[in-house]
Amino acid sequence: MLGAGDGLITNVSLVLGVAGASANASTVRLAGTAGLLAGAFSMAAGELVSVRAQQELAERELQVERQELAEEPEAERRELAAMYRARGVPAGDAETVARILSANDRVALDTHARLELGIDPDAPGAAEKASVLSFLSFGVGAVLPLFPWFFAHGTTAVISSVVIGAIAALLLGAVIGLLGGRSVTRTALRQLAVAIVAAGITYGVGSLLGVSTK
Ligand SMILES: [Zn+2]
């Protein structure tokens, strides 16, 4: 959802910025398509790198914990009991739980990972999937304001881009609000306001540059 919002705002701005320089439809199409691809690839690459980095960090922390459990099981068991006490479990019960969970190596590592490191060791390594998803969501957002330029040009295309961009921004904002359990009206209007400001600025800059290059 957020990726689609990024794509939408990026390309509403880009398309209207180039259109503001009163370029012809084919130039707008070229710029918009380049913006779509550049943005989508950049999002996908960023996602791949950051998810990979998180996974490697988690794997390294797990390795350290695995070693500590192997070398000092008694200290790790006391540490586990202390973590349960800190969460409000009575001392006797905390000891019992820690003893039971420490009896099995896999369960012990899993418990230490979740409680101590805040890592879910079973989380799937989905870097590629996250990467493809962010490529697609940016692309979907970016294609919307570009779409009219394949069928129209000039003022008609500009107005179509603005209308499609505004409707898409409102809908996306509403969905983001709905998913986040926040005020749907407020997130919808905020998304629209961001799109208007971004597109307005680039349209203005495009107009100025368009005049200066003529
Ligand atoms: Zn530990």
PDB file of N, CA and C and ligand atoms in Angstrom, residues 65 68 76 79 112 116, ligand 1:
ATOM      1  N   GLU A  65      23.793 -16.530  20.410  1.00  0.00           N
ATOM      2  CA  GLU A  65      22.922 -17.090  21.448  1.00  0.00           C
ATOM      3  C   GLU A  65      23.084 -18.614  21.521  1.00  0.00           C
ATOM      4  N   GLU A  68      26.248 -19.347  23.352  1.00  0.00           N
ATOM      5  CA  GLU A  68      26.103 -19.097  24.795  1.00  0.00           C
ATOM      6  C   GLU A  68      25.336 -20.231  25.464  1.00  0.00           C
ATOM      7  N   GLU A  76      22.382 -19.311  31.221  1.00  0.00           N
ATOM      8  CA  GLU A  76      21.293 -18.991  30.290  1.00  0.00           C
ATOM      9  C   GLU A  76      19.938 -19.354  30.897  1.00  0.00           C
ATOM     10  N   GLU A  79      19.126 -16.684  33.321  1.00  0.00           N
ATOM     11  CA  GLU A  79      18.757 -15.489  32.549  1.00  0.00           C
ATOM     12  C   GLU A  79      17.289 -15.588  32.088  1.00  0.00           C
ATOM     13  N   HIS A 112      14.935 -18.033  23.818  1.00  0.00           N
ATOM     14  CA  HIS A 112      15.899 -16.940  24.002  1.00  0.00           C
ATOM     15  C   HIS A 112      15.818 -15.954  22.831  1.00  0.00           C
ATOM     16  N   GLU A 116      14.701 -12.560  24.342  1.00  0.00           N
ATOM     17  CA  GLU A 116      15.902 -11.772  24.586  1.00  0.00           C
ATOM     18  C   GLU A 116      16.258 -10.905  23.379  1.00  0.00           C
TER      19      GLU A 116
HETATM   20 ZN    ZN B   1      20.139 -15.951  26.311  1.00  0.00          ZN
END
